Structure formats: structure tokens, C-alpha cells
C-alpha positions as a LaTeX table, in Angstrom:
\begin{tabular}{lrrr}
\hline
Residue & $x$ (\AA) & $y$ (\AA) & $z$ (\AA) \\
\hline
Met1 & 0.72 & $-78.42$ & $-58.95$ \\
Arg2 & 3.97 & $-77.92$ & $-61.68$ \\
Leu3 & 5.56 & $-76.02$ & $-58.90$ \\
Arg4 & 5.18 & $-78.20$ & $-56.71$ \\
Glu5 & 6.41 & $-81.59$ & $-58.57$ \\
Arg6 & 9.18 & $-78.94$ & $-59.91$ \\
Phe7 & 10.23 & $-78.29$ & $-56.23$ \\
Glu8 & 10.10 & $-81.99$ & $-54.97$ \\
Gln9 & 12.21 & $-83.00$ & $-57.51$ \\
Leu10 & 14.80 & $-80.05$ & $-55.99$ \\
Thr11 & 17.49 & $-81.18$ & $-53.69$ \\
Pro12 & 17.38 & $-80.81$ & $-50.82$ \\
Ala13 & 19.81 & $-77.71$ & $-51.43$ \\
Gly14 & 18.10 & $-76.57$ & $-54.16$ \\
Arg15 & 15.20 & $-76.34$ & $-52.36$ \\
Lys16 & 16.76 & $-74.31$ & $-49.86$ \\
Thr17 & 17.96 & $-71.66$ & $-52.37$ \\
Val18 & 14.81 & $-71.26$ & $-53.58$ \\
Ile19 & 12.91 & $-71.13$ & $-50.44$ \\
Trp20 & 15.67 & $-68.23$ & $-49.58$ \\
Ser21 & 15.08 & $-66.52$ & $-52.83$ \\
Val22 & 11.16 & $-66.39$ & $-52.09$ \\
Leu23 & 12.27 & $-64.69$ & $-48.39$ \\
Gly24 & 14.12 & $-62.44$ & $-49.62$ \\
Val25 & 11.76 & $-61.01$ & $-52.20$ \\
Leu26 & 9.29 & $-60.58$ & $-49.92$ \\
Leu27 & 11.60 & $-58.57$ & $-47.43$ \\
Ile28 & 12.17 & $-56.46$ & $-50.65$ \\
Thr29 & 9.08 & $-56.12$ & $-51.10$ \\
Leu30 & 7.79 & $-55.03$ & $-47.64$ \\
Thr31 & 10.58 & $-52.63$ & $-47.31$ \\
Val32 & 9.80 & $-50.25$ & $-49.86$ \\
Thr33 & 6.17 & $-50.47$ & $-49.20$ \\
Gly34 & 6.99 & $-49.14$ & $-46.02$ \\
Tyr35 & 9.44 & $-46.53$ & $-47.64$ \\
His36 & 6.23 & $-45.26$ & $-49.92$ \\
Ala37 & 4.15 & $-45.34$ & $-46.71$ \\
Arg38 & 6.32 & $-43.44$ & $-44.60$ \\
Ser39 & 6.87 & $-40.72$ & $-47.27$ \\
Gly40 & 3.29 & $-40.46$ & $-47.99$ \\
Arg41 & 3.01 & $-39.66$ & $-44.11$ \\
Lys42 & 5.71 & $-37.16$ & $-44.14$ \\
His43 & 4.24 & $-34.80$ & $-46.99$ \\
Asp44 & 0.54 & $-34.97$ & $-45.11$ \\
Gln45 & 2.76 & $-34.04$ & $-42.07$ \\
Ala46 & 4.14 & $-31.11$ & $-44.06$ \\
Asp47 & 0.84 & $-29.76$ & $-45.23$ \\
Ser48 & $-0.43$ & $-29.79$ & $-41.67$ \\
Ala49 & 2.47 & $-27.52$ & $-41.20$ \\
Gly50 & 2.24 & $-25.61$ & $-43.36$ \\
Arg51 & $-1.91$ & $-24.73$ & $-42.95$ \\
Asp52 & $-0.91$ & $-24.27$ & $-39.16$ \\
Leu53 & 1.77 & $-21.97$ & $-40.45$ \\
Arg54 & $-0.84$ & $-20.13$ & $-42.61$ \\
Leu55 & $-3.35$ & $-19.89$ & $-39.91$ \\
Glu56 & $-0.46$ & $-18.48$ & $-37.11$ \\
Glu57 & 0.14 & $-15.91$ & $-39.55$ \\
Asp58 & $-3.39$ & $-15.16$ & $-40.87$ \\
Leu59 & $-4.04$ & $-14.86$ & $-36.77$ \\
Met60 & $-0.70$ & $-12.87$ & $-36.52$ \\
Glu61 & $-2.17$ & $-10.23$ & $-39.41$ \\
Lys62 & $-5.63$ & $-10.10$ & $-36.92$ \\
Thr63 & $-3.35$ & $-9.48$ & $-33.88$ \\
Ile64 & $-1.46$ & $-6.68$ & $-35.27$ \\
Phe65 & $-4.44$ & $-4.59$ & $-36.89$ \\
Arg66 & $-5.78$ & $-4.90$ & $-34.15$ \\
Glu67 & $-3.28$ & $-3.28$ & $-31.85$ \\
His68 & $-3.06$ & $-0.54$ & $-34.76$ \\
Arg69 & $-6.75$ & $-0.02$ & $-34.62$ \\
Arg70 & $-6.28$ & 0.22 & $-30.44$ \\
Lys71 & $-3.77$ & 2.88 & $-31.02$ \\
Leu72 & $-5.59$ & 4.99 & $-33.63$ \\
Glu73 & $-8.91$ & 4.54 & $-31.20$ \\
Asp74 & $-6.46$ & 6.53 & $-28.52$ \\
Leu75 & $-4.83$ & 8.79 & $-30.58$ \\
Glu76 & $-8.88$ & 9.86 & $-31.81$ \\
Gly77 & $-9.85$ & 10.14 & $-27.90$ \\
Leu78 & $-6.52$ & 12.12 & $-27.54$ \\
Val79 & $-7.33$ & 14.51 & $-30.57$ \\
Thr80 & $-10.83$ & 14.66 & $-29.07$ \\
Thr81 & $-10.23$ & 15.85 & $-26.05$ \\
Met82 & $-7.67$ & 17.71 & $-26.68$ \\
Gln83 & $-10.10$ & 19.97 & $-28.94$ \\
Arg84 & $-12.61$ & 20.36 & $-26.14$ \\
Glu85 & $-9.58$ & 21.95 & $-24.37$ \\
Leu86 & $-8.84$ & 24.48 & $-26.80$ \\
Asp87 & $-12.79$ & 25.29 & $-27.48$ \\
Arg88 & $-12.78$ & 25.69 & $-23.48$ \\
Val89 & $-9.72$ & 28.21 & $-23.44$ \\
Ala90 & $-11.09$ & 29.95 & $-27.12$ \\
Lys91 & $-14.17$ & 30.52 & $-25.08$ \\
Glu92 & $-12.48$ & 31.56 & $-21.83$ \\
Arg93 & $-10.49$ & 34.17 & $-23.60$ \\
Ala94 & $-13.45$ & 35.53 & $-25.30$ \\
Val95 & $-15.53$ & 36.35 & $-22.58$ \\
Ala96 & $-12.23$ & 37.72 & $-20.90$ \\
Gln97 & $-12.05$ & 40.01 & $-23.81$ \\
Glu98 & $-16.05$ & 40.87 & $-23.74$ \\
Ser99 & $-15.42$ & 42.18 & $-20.11$ \\
Ala100 & $-12.82$ & 44.06 & $-20.61$ \\
Ala101 & $-14.71$ & 46.10 & $-23.45$ \\
Lys102 & $-17.82$ & 46.78 & $-21.28$ \\
Lys103 & $-15.07$ & 47.80 & $-18.27$ \\
Glu104 & $-16.98$ & 51.64 & $-16.61$ \\
Pro105 & $-14.23$ & 54.27 & $-17.66$ \\
Leu106 & $-12.37$ & 55.71 & $-14.48$ \\
Pro107 & $-14.24$ & 58.78 & $-12.72$ \\
Glu108 & $-13.01$ & 62.20 & $-13.25$ \\
Ile109 & $-11.14$ & 63.56 & $-11.05$ \\
Pro110 & $-12.81$ & 66.75 & $-9.51$ \\
Asp111 & $-11.17$ & 70.24 & $-9.69$ \\
Ala112 & $-10.23$ & 72.23 & $-6.65$ \\
Asp113 & $-13.52$ & 74.33 & $-6.84$ \\
Thr114 & $-15.76$ & 71.15 & $-7.17$ \\
Val115 & $-14.23$ & 69.78 & $-3.73$ \\
Ala116 & $-14.88$ & 73.26 & $-2.17$ \\
Arg117 & $-18.71$ & 73.52 & $-2.86$ \\
Ala118 & $-19.34$ & 70.36 & $-1.86$ \\
Arg119 & $-17.27$ & 70.37 & 1.08 \\
Glu120 & $-19.91$ & 73.84 & 2.36 \\
Ser121 & $-22.67$ & 71.71 & 1.60 \\
Phe122 & $-21.45$ & 68.96 & 4.16 \\
Pro123 & $-23.83$ & 69.02 & 7.05 \\
Pro124 & $-21.77$ & 69.74 & 10.70 \\
Pro125 & $-20.46$ & 66.96 & 12.71 \\
Leu126 & $-22.25$ & 64.86 & 15.19 \\
Pro127 & $-21.06$ & 65.36 & 18.87 \\
Ala128 & $-19.12$ & 62.80 & 20.47 \\
Ala129 & $-20.22$ & 60.67 & 23.50 \\
Gly130 & $-20.94$ & 62.34 & 26.21 \\
Met131 & $-21.36$ & 65.78 & 24.93 \\
Glu132 & $-24.69$ & 67.33 & 24.64 \\
Thr133 & $-25.11$ & 70.27 & 22.50 \\
Pro134 & $-27.63$ & 73.17 & 22.93 \\
Gly135 & $-30.49$ & 72.92 & 19.99 \\
Leu136 & $-29.27$ & 69.69 & 18.08 \\
Ala137 & $-31.16$ & 66.46 & 19.53 \\
Val138 & $-28.76$ & 63.45 & 18.54 \\
Pro139 & $-30.87$ & 60.17 & 17.67 \\
Ala140 & $-30.48$ & 56.88 & 19.54 \\
Lys141 & $-29.83$ & 54.20 & 17.91 \\
Glu142 & $-32.37$ & 51.60 & 17.60 \\
Arg143 & $-32.26$ & 48.10 & 18.57 \\
Lys144 & $-34.51$ & 45.27 & 18.22 \\
Lys145 & $-35.29$ & 43.78 & 21.27 \\
Val146 & $-36.57$ & 40.08 & 21.12 \\
Gly147 & $-37.78$ & 39.82 & 25.02 \\
Lys148 & $-34.73$ & 40.22 & 27.23 \\
Ile149 & $-31.89$ & 39.33 & 24.68 \\
Thr150 & $-30.71$ & 42.20 & 22.42 \\
Val151 & $-30.16$ & 40.92 & 18.17 \\
Val152 & $-27.07$ & 43.23 & 17.04 \\
Lys153 & $-26.17$ & 42.40 & 13.55 \\
Asn154 & $-22.56$ & 42.18 & 12.95 \\
Asp155 & $-21.08$ & 43.32 & 9.22 \\
Thr156 & $-17.72$ & 42.38 & 9.83 \\
Leu157 & $-18.17$ & 38.49 & 10.61 \\
Ala158 & $-16.03$ & 36.35 & 7.79 \\
Lys159 & $-18.21$ & 34.89 & 6.07 \\
Asp160 & $-19.45$ & 30.63 & 6.41 \\
Leu161 & $-16.93$ & 29.11 & 3.59 \\
Gly162 & $-18.45$ & 25.69 & 5.07 \\
Gly163 & $-21.32$ & 25.45 & 2.17 \\
Gln164 & $-19.04$ & 25.30 & $-0.50$ \\
Lys165 & $-18.49$ & 22.10 & $-2.78$ \\
Arg166 & $-15.91$ & 20.23 & $-2.23$ \\
Arg167 & $-14.12$ & 18.11 & $-5.16$ \\
Thr168 & $-14.03$ & 14.52 & $-4.75$ \\
Val169 & $-13.32$ & 11.63 & $-7.13$ \\
Tyr170 & $-13.81$ & 7.72 & $-5.74$ \\
Leu171 & $-11.33$ & 5.24 & $-5.58$ \\
Pro172 & $-12.89$ & 1.52 & $-5.93$ \\
Pro173 & $-11.57$ & $-1.50$ & $-4.60$ \\
Ser174 & $-7.87$ & $-1.42$ & $-6.54$ \\
Phe175 & $-4.29$ & $-3.03$ & $-6.88$ \\
Met176 & $-1.03$ & $-0.81$ & $-7.73$ \\
Glu177 & 2.33 & $-1.89$ & $-7.72$ \\
Ala178 & 4.23 & $-0.28$ & $-4.52$ \\
Asn179 & 8.12 & $-0.34$ & $-3.19$ \\
Leu180 & 8.57 & $-0.43$ & 0.77 \\
Leu181 & 10.93 & 2.32 & 1.41 \\
Thr182 & 11.17 & 1.32 & 5.22 \\
Gly183 & 12.32 & $-1.60$ & 6.84 \\
Phe184 & 10.81 & $-3.37$ & 9.87 \\
Asp185 & 10.60 & $-5.64$ & 12.59 \\
Ala186 & 7.57 & $-7.25$ & 13.45 \\
Ala187 & 6.93 & $-8.22$ & 16.59 \\
Thr188 & 5.32 & $-12.15$ & 16.84 \\
Ser189 & 4.10 & $-11.92$ & 20.67 \\
Gly190 & 0.56 & $-11.45$ & 21.75 \\
Ser191 & 0.93 & $-7.56$ & 22.99 \\
Ser192 & 1.95 & $-6.57$ & 18.84 \\
Lys193 & $-1.11$ & $-5.93$ & 17.79 \\
Asn194 & $-1.90$ & $-3.02$ & 20.36 \\
Ser195 & 2.14 & $-1.35$ & 19.22 \\
Pro196 & 2.45 & $-2.33$ & 15.28 \\
Glu197 & 5.23 & $-1.20$ & 13.50 \\
Pro198 & 4.88 & 1.89 & 11.14 \\
Leu199 & 6.03 & 1.38 & 7.43 \\
Leu200 & 6.06 & 3.75 & 4.42 \\
Leu201 & 4.99 & 2.74 & 0.84 \\
Arg202 & 5.48 & 4.70 & $-2.39$ \\
Ile203 & 3.40 & 3.60 & $-5.60$ \\
Lys204 & 5.35 & 3.43 & $-8.63$ \\
Thr205 & 2.87 & 2.33 & $-11.55$ \\
Pro206 & $-0.80$ & 3.83 & $-12.12$ \\
Ala207 & $-3.42$ & 2.38 & $-9.58$ \\
Val208 & $-5.52$ & $-0.85$ & $-11.64$ \\
Leu209 & $-9.46$ & $-0.33$ & $-10.85$ \\
Pro210 & $-12.12$ & $-3.02$ & $-12.14$ \\
Asn211 & $-12.90$ & $-3.14$ & $-15.86$ \\
Asp212 & $-9.16$ & $-2.29$ & $-17.20$ \\
Val213 & $-9.75$ & 1.33 & $-15.74$ \\
Lys214 & $-6.43$ & 2.63 & $-14.70$ \\
Ala215 & $-5.95$ & 5.57 & $-12.14$ \\
Glu216 & $-2.49$ & 7.77 & $-12.18$ \\
Leu217 & $-1.51$ & 7.67 & $-8.83$ \\
Ser218 & 2.12 & 7.33 & $-9.40$ \\
Gly219 & 4.47 & 8.56 & $-6.64$ \\
Cys220 & 1.69 & 8.65 & $-3.94$ \\
Phe221 & 2.64 & 8.12 & $-0.69$ \\
Val222 & 1.04 & 4.56 & 1.62 \\
Val223 & 1.23 & 4.62 & 5.14 \\
Ala224 & 0.84 & 0.92 & 6.71 \\
Glu225 & 1.11 & $-1.31$ & 10.27 \\
Ala226 & 2.89 & $-4.48$ & 10.16 \\
Val227 & 2.48 & $-7.10$ & 12.89 \\
Gly228 & 4.23 & $-10.43$ & 12.85 \\
Arg229 & 3.00 & $-14.29$ & 12.10 \\
Leu230 & 5.28 & $-16.47$ & 13.82 \\
Asp231 & 2.98 & $-19.10$ & 12.58 \\
Lys232 & 3.48 & $-18.16$ & 8.88 \\
Glu233 & 6.71 & $-16.43$ & 9.50 \\
Arg234 & 5.47 & $-13.68$ & 7.58 \\
Ala235 & 4.08 & $-9.82$ & 8.62 \\
Asp236 & 0.81 & $-9.20$ & 7.93 \\
Val237 & 0.18 & $-5.36$ & 7.02 \\
Arg238 & $-3.17$ & $-3.16$ & 6.71 \\
Leu239 & $-2.86$ & 0.32 & 5.16 \\
Val240 & $-3.54$ & 3.38 & 7.01 \\
Ser241 & $-3.75$ & 6.15 & 4.68 \\
Leu242 & $-3.43$ & 7.31 & 1.24 \\
Ser243 & $-1.14$ & 10.81 & 0.51 \\
Cys244 & $-0.90$ & 12.45 & $-2.72$ \\
Leu245 & $-0.15$ & 16.22 & $-4.21$ \\
Ser246 & $-0.72$ & 17.71 & $-7.52$ \\
Asn247 & 2.11 & 18.01 & $-9.92$ \\
Glu248 & 1.68 & 22.17 & $-9.10$ \\
Gly249 & 1.40 & 21.53 & $-5.53$ \\
Arg250 & $-1.62$ & 23.09 & $-5.63$ \\
Ala251 & $-4.04$ & 20.48 & $-4.71$ \\
Val252 & $-3.52$ & 17.22 & $-2.16$ \\
Ile253 & $-5.22$ & 14.05 & $-1.22$ \\
Asp254 & $-4.93$ & 12.76 & 2.68 \\
Thr255 & $-7.31$ & 10.30 & 3.75 \\
Pro256 & $-7.71$ & 6.53 & 5.28 \\
Val257 & $-8.07$ & 3.71 & 3.56 \\
Lys258 & $-8.42$ & 0.26 & 3.90 \\
Gly259 & $-6.59$ & $-2.68$ & 2.76 \\
Phe260 & $-3.42$ & $-4.63$ & 2.85 \\
Val261 & $-0.27$ & $-5.90$ & 1.10 \\
Thr262 & 0.69 & $-9.01$ & $-0.57$ \\
Asp263 & 4.48 & $-10.21$ & $-1.04$ \\
Ala264 & 5.93 & $-11.07$ & $-4.60$ \\
Asp265 & 4.49 & $-14.56$ & $-3.99$ \\
Ser266 & 0.88 & $-13.32$ & $-4.45$ \\
Lys267 & 0.44 & $-14.16$ & $-0.93$ \\
Val268 & $-1.10$ & $-12.22$ & 1.84 \\
Gly269 & 1.58 & $-10.13$ & 4.04 \\
Leu270 & 5.37 & $-9.88$ & 3.93 \\
Ser271 & 7.40 & $-13.03$ & 3.70 \\
Gly272 & 10.92 & $-12.07$ & 6.29 \\
Arg273 & 13.61 & $-13.58$ & 8.51 \\
Val274 & 12.67 & $-14.85$ & 11.79 \\
Val275 & 15.39 & $-13.45$ & 14.03 \\
Ser276 & 15.06 & $-14.89$ & 17.93 \\
Arg277 & 17.46 & $-12.74$ & 20.33 \\
Met278 & 15.88 & $-14.73$ & 23.51 \\
Gly279 & 18.84 & $-17.42$ & 24.18 \\
Ala280 & 21.42 & $-15.77$ & 26.07 \\
Ala281 & 18.83 & $-14.64$ & 28.53 \\
Thr282 & 16.88 & $-18.06$ & 28.62 \\
Val283 & 20.75 & $-19.72$ & 29.80 \\
Arg284 & 20.89 & $-16.85$ & 32.18 \\
Ala285 & 17.47 & $-17.53$ & 33.91 \\
Ile286 & 18.29 & $-21.45$ & 33.98 \\
Val287 & 21.57 & $-20.81$ & 35.11 \\
Ala288 & 20.12 & $-18.23$ & 38.23 \\
Gly289 & 17.73 & $-20.79$ & 38.79 \\
Leu290 & 20.37 & $-23.46$ & 39.38 \\
Phe291 & 22.05 & $-21.19$ & 42.26 \\
Glu292 & 18.28 & $-20.30$ & 43.58 \\
Gly293 & 18.57 & $-24.00$ & 44.23 \\
Ala294 & 21.26 & $-24.55$ & 45.28 \\
Gly295 & 20.68 & $-21.70$ & 48.07 \\
Asp296 & 17.77 & $-23.56$ & 49.56 \\
Ala297 & 19.70 & $-26.38$ & 50.00 \\
Phe298 & 21.93 & $-24.56$ & 51.95 \\
Lys299 & 19.40 & $-23.34$ & 54.01 \\
Ala300 & 17.37 & $-26.35$ & 54.97 \\
Ala301 & 20.92 & $-28.08$ & 55.26 \\
Ala302 & 21.87 & $-25.77$ & 57.92 \\
Thr303 & 17.92 & $-26.26$ & 59.61 \\
Thr304 & 16.84 & $-28.54$ & 61.54 \\
Thr305 & 13.21 & $-29.16$ & 61.24 \\
Ser306 & 11.35 & $-30.54$ & 64.68 \\
Thr307 & 7.37 & $-31.66$ & 64.26 \\
Ser308 & 5.08 & $-31.91$ & 67.41 \\
Ala309 & 1.24 & $-31.84$ & 68.31 \\
Leu310 & 1.60 & $-27.86$ & 68.42 \\
Gly311 & 3.07 & $-28.13$ & 64.74 \\
Ser312 & 6.46 & $-27.75$ & 62.85 \\
Thr313 & 9.54 & $-25.66$ & 64.43 \\
Ala314 & 12.38 & $-25.29$ & 62.38 \\
Thr315 & 15.66 & $-24.35$ & 64.70 \\
Ile316 & 19.02 & $-23.37$ & 63.63 \\
Asp317 & 22.09 & $-24.80$ & 64.34 \\
Ser318 & 24.50 & $-22.05$ & 66.37 \\
Ser319 & 26.93 & $-24.07$ & 64.99 \\
Gln320 & 25.43 & $-23.56$ & 61.08 \\
Val321 & 25.00 & $-19.81$ & 61.02 \\
Gly322 & 27.06 & $-19.29$ & 58.26 \\
Lys323 & 25.78 & $-21.93$ & 56.44 \\
Ser324 & 22.69 & $-20.81$ & 56.58 \\
Ala325 & 23.53 & $-17.23$ & 55.76 \\
Leu326 & 24.97 & $-18.23$ & 53.17 \\
Gly327 & 22.15 & $-19.65$ & 51.61 \\
Thr328 & 19.59 & $-17.58$ & 52.30 \\
Gly329 & 21.80 & $-14.58$ & 50.11 \\
Leu330 & 22.39 & $-16.62$ & 47.31 \\
Ser331 & 18.66 & $-17.37$ & 47.22 \\
Gln332 & 17.38 & $-14.39$ & 47.26 \\
Gly333 & 20.23 & $-13.26$ & 44.72 \\
Ala334 & 19.68 & $-15.94$ & 42.73 \\
Gln335 & 15.83 & $-15.54$ & 42.40 \\
Thr336 & 16.15 & $-11.78$ & 41.88 \\
Met337 & 18.22 & $-12.21$ & 39.32 \\
Ser338 & 15.86 & $-15.43$ & 37.66 \\
Asp339 & 13.49 & $-12.84$ & 37.48 \\
Phe340 & 14.94 & $-9.66$ & 36.03 \\
Tyr341 & 16.33 & $-12.51$ & 33.22 \\
Leu342 & 12.45 & $-13.92$ & 32.37 \\
Asp343 & 11.05 & $-10.20$ & 32.23 \\
Leu344 & 13.97 & $-9.83$ & 29.30 \\
Val345 & 13.30 & $-13.07$ & 27.75 \\
Lys346 & 9.22 & $-11.99$ & 27.29 \\
Gln347 & 11.12 & $-8.84$ & 25.75 \\
Thr348 & 13.04 & $-10.71$ & 23.60 \\
Thr349 & 10.84 & $-12.76$ & 21.51 \\
Pro350 & 11.19 & $-13.64$ & 17.77 \\
Val351 & 10.21 & $-10.78$ & 15.35 \\
Ile352 & 10.19 & $-10.85$ & 11.41 \\
Glu353 & 12.86 & $-8.86$ & 10.38 \\
Val354 & 11.56 & $-7.25$ & 6.28 \\
Gly355 & 14.43 & $-5.30$ & 4.74 \\
Ala356 & 13.38 & $-2.19$ & 2.64 \\
Ala357 & 13.88 & $-1.57$ & $-1.05$ \\
Lys358 & 11.23 & $-4.52$ & $-0.98$ \\
Lys359 & 8.93 & $-4.92$ & $-4.59$ \\
Val360 & 4.39 & $-5.60$ & $-3.10$ \\
Thr361 & 1.60 & $-5.14$ & $-4.37$ \\
Val362 & $-0.67$ & $-2.87$ & $-2.38$ \\
Ile363 & $-4.55$ & $-3.78$ & $-2.76$ \\
Val364 & $-7.46$ & $-1.25$ & $-1.35$ \\
Ser365 & $-10.14$ & $-3.54$ & $-0.35$ \\
Glu366 & $-12.89$ & $-1.06$ & 0.35 \\
Gly367 & $-13.58$ & 1.58 & $-2.29$ \\
Lys368 & $-13.15$ & 5.27 & $-0.73$ \\
Glu369 & $-14.41$ & 8.82 & $-1.74$ \\
Leu370 & $-10.93$ & 11.08 & $-1.91$ \\
Glu371 & $-11.50$ & 14.50 & $-1.59$ \\
Ile372 & $-9.23$ & 17.11 & $-3.09$ \\
Arg373 & $-8.06$ & 19.98 & $-0.96$ \\
Asp374 & $-6.78$ & 22.96 & $-2.48$ \\
Ile375 & $-3.62$ & 24.60 & $-0.87$ \\
Arg376 & $-4.54$ & 28.07 & $-0.25$ \\
Ser377 & $-0.37$ & 29.05 & 0.74 \\
Glu378 & 1.80 & 29.29 & $-2.47$ \\
Gly379 & 4.47 & 28.84 & 0.24 \\
Leu380 & 4.49 & 25.02 & $-0.98$ \\
Ala381 & 3.55 & 25.61 & $-4.28$ \\
Arg382 & 6.42 & 28.04 & $-5.23$ \\
His383 & 8.89 & 25.40 & $-4.56$ \\
Gln384 & 7.25 & 22.41 & $-6.72$ \\
Pro385 & 9.27 & 21.76 & $-9.51$ \\
Gly386 & 5.95 & 22.86 & $-11.83$ \\
Gly387 & 5.08 & 25.75 & $-9.59$ \\
Lys388 & 6.33 & 29.19 & $-9.85$ \\
Arg389 & 9.64 & 30.73 & $-8.42$ \\
\hline
\end{tabular}
């Protein structure tokens, strides 16, 4: 109450001064309080960032540890494989040494006296066919007869090699990166499905199989066929065959496969440029049609048509014979040219133009048993980088 009485006793100027002073004090107090609160929030944010940074450092350490662990496991697997290969080579070498030690000695060469005594003990030779020797019976060759068919055994026939077990490897559905070696122009007409465009692809990375397993198919060739699609402005590519050759040139894989090809945008088919060359032929066909119509008009102008109960009769005025001949010739010639240009238009349908050196992805859509064939002739292996010269 005293403060109120004192405030009421002040002059209007004094009251105004007191009010502004109180407002200034409140404003300063609010400013100081907000600054302290903001500093506290910044400190909390810094603490949380430090915790995040520490978490990220822990995560990086774990990731590095896992990577080193994986590399160590790969090295252990490689060492185990090499140790098995060394053991196998050592066993083969030991077997070869044992067989060489057990090899029979060479027979001794007989002297001249031994050869002469052996020659005297030989029986006399049999007479040739058609010659008879008195007192010497020639035994007839025995043959086994079954009904009317004589069974003769031929020991000179080649042995059947069809029963040999062939080496195979299974290729499940997979994908691999490749390069397009040949460009092509895929037709978009309906008849292009019967004659697709051939193309050649070269695989440049190992094939990725299910469960992150990889197969070394780098360098293999893939033959495919392409058909143009005007609605998508792309070329649909279907795989035909897969061909691989070993580094030494001793074995080869050449078998049909099923699959397709995707472009860099991961869409089925290869994107290309639509090229149409039918514009000039279409214009010429239209011009030929105009000349055909003009010829028909000349011919109709020189012809008089009369209709009676017996039917219609067309007569040509003697004074218009030249005009009628001109119209007939012009009409028939223009019709022939129109038919020619229409056939040309049908042949020059739009095509999808795809250039070479394009990076694509080859996808095998159906698993295939790949047969590994051994090359019997060394002519091809001799010229390979890993083969003997």
C-alpha cells in the first residue's frame, strides 16, 4: 500500500519514468533467462553429438573388424585349397615313382644260335587259298550260325566311346555385366519376328549366382537375337547360346541358354533411336497416285457413256482418241509406280538403331547344365597364350 501511495503522489512525468524503468528491468531479466536456456540446449546437443560420434566410431571399428575377419577367412580357405592341391600332387608323384620302380626289365636280345634253333622248331606254313597239298588237311574256319544269319566277330571295330562320363557344370538363373560388341538395326514390322537381328555380347565380370555366389565367366561370348518394339522404342533381346574356352584351350563350353538383356536403366530391352526412312517413298507414292487420277480424268473426258435397256455402252469420240490414249497411258504408268513405291514403303518400316560398345546386363532366366567338352586336337591349344608352342 505504501508503494501505491508513493506512486500516486508522484507527478505524471515521474510515474512514466517508474513504469519505463520497471519494463526495462523485466526485459533485461527475460533476455538473460533466454540466453541461459539456449546455452543449456547447445550443451545438450553437443553431448548428444558426441555420443553419436562415439557410436559411429564404434560402428566403424566393428565394420573394420568384420572386414578383416572376412579377409582372414578367405585367406584360410585359399591356404586350405592350396594345401589339398599340394597333397594331391605329392600323392600322384609317389604313385608314379612306385610304378616306375615296379616296371619290368627289358627282355634280353637272343643270339644267332637261339634264333636258328627256334626257326627249326616252327611248323611248316599252311598252303594258300585254292592250293591243295597231298597229305595235309586244312582245318575249316568255324563259324557260329544262328538260323540263316552268320555271326562273324570283328575285333578291328573301334571301341564305343559313348559310355564315357562327360563333365558338366550347372548354371542356375544368374546375371552378369557385358559389353555389346556389334551394333544393329532392329526392324519393328510384324515380319521382323521371323528374322531377328543377331548380335554378340562379351561378358566382362563374374556371373552373380543365388546366395551371393559368383562364377568365373569373364571373357565368355553370348550370341543373342533382337526384335524392335516401336511402342516402347526399345529392342527386345533374347539369348541364344553361351560359349566359353579354358585358358589353356583344352576345354570348351558351347550350349544354348535362355534369358534376356537389360539396359543401364534396368529395364528389359535395349533403348535406341527410332529411325524412319519411309518419308520420301511415301511422298512419291502420293504423287504417283495423283498422276493416276489425272490419267483417269483424261480418259473419262474422252469417253462418252450411253445407258439403255441393254446396259451401258462407252464410246470414244474420234476427235478425242489422242486424249483418251494419253489418259490411259498416264493412268496405267502411274498405277505401276504407285504399287512400286507402296512396296518400298512397306520395306522401309521404322527401325530401332542401337550402337556398339554399350554396357548391358545379361540375365539367364532358366538354369542350364553346361557340358564341358575336351578338345582332342592340340592345334587350337598350341596357339593359346597358356598353351605350349
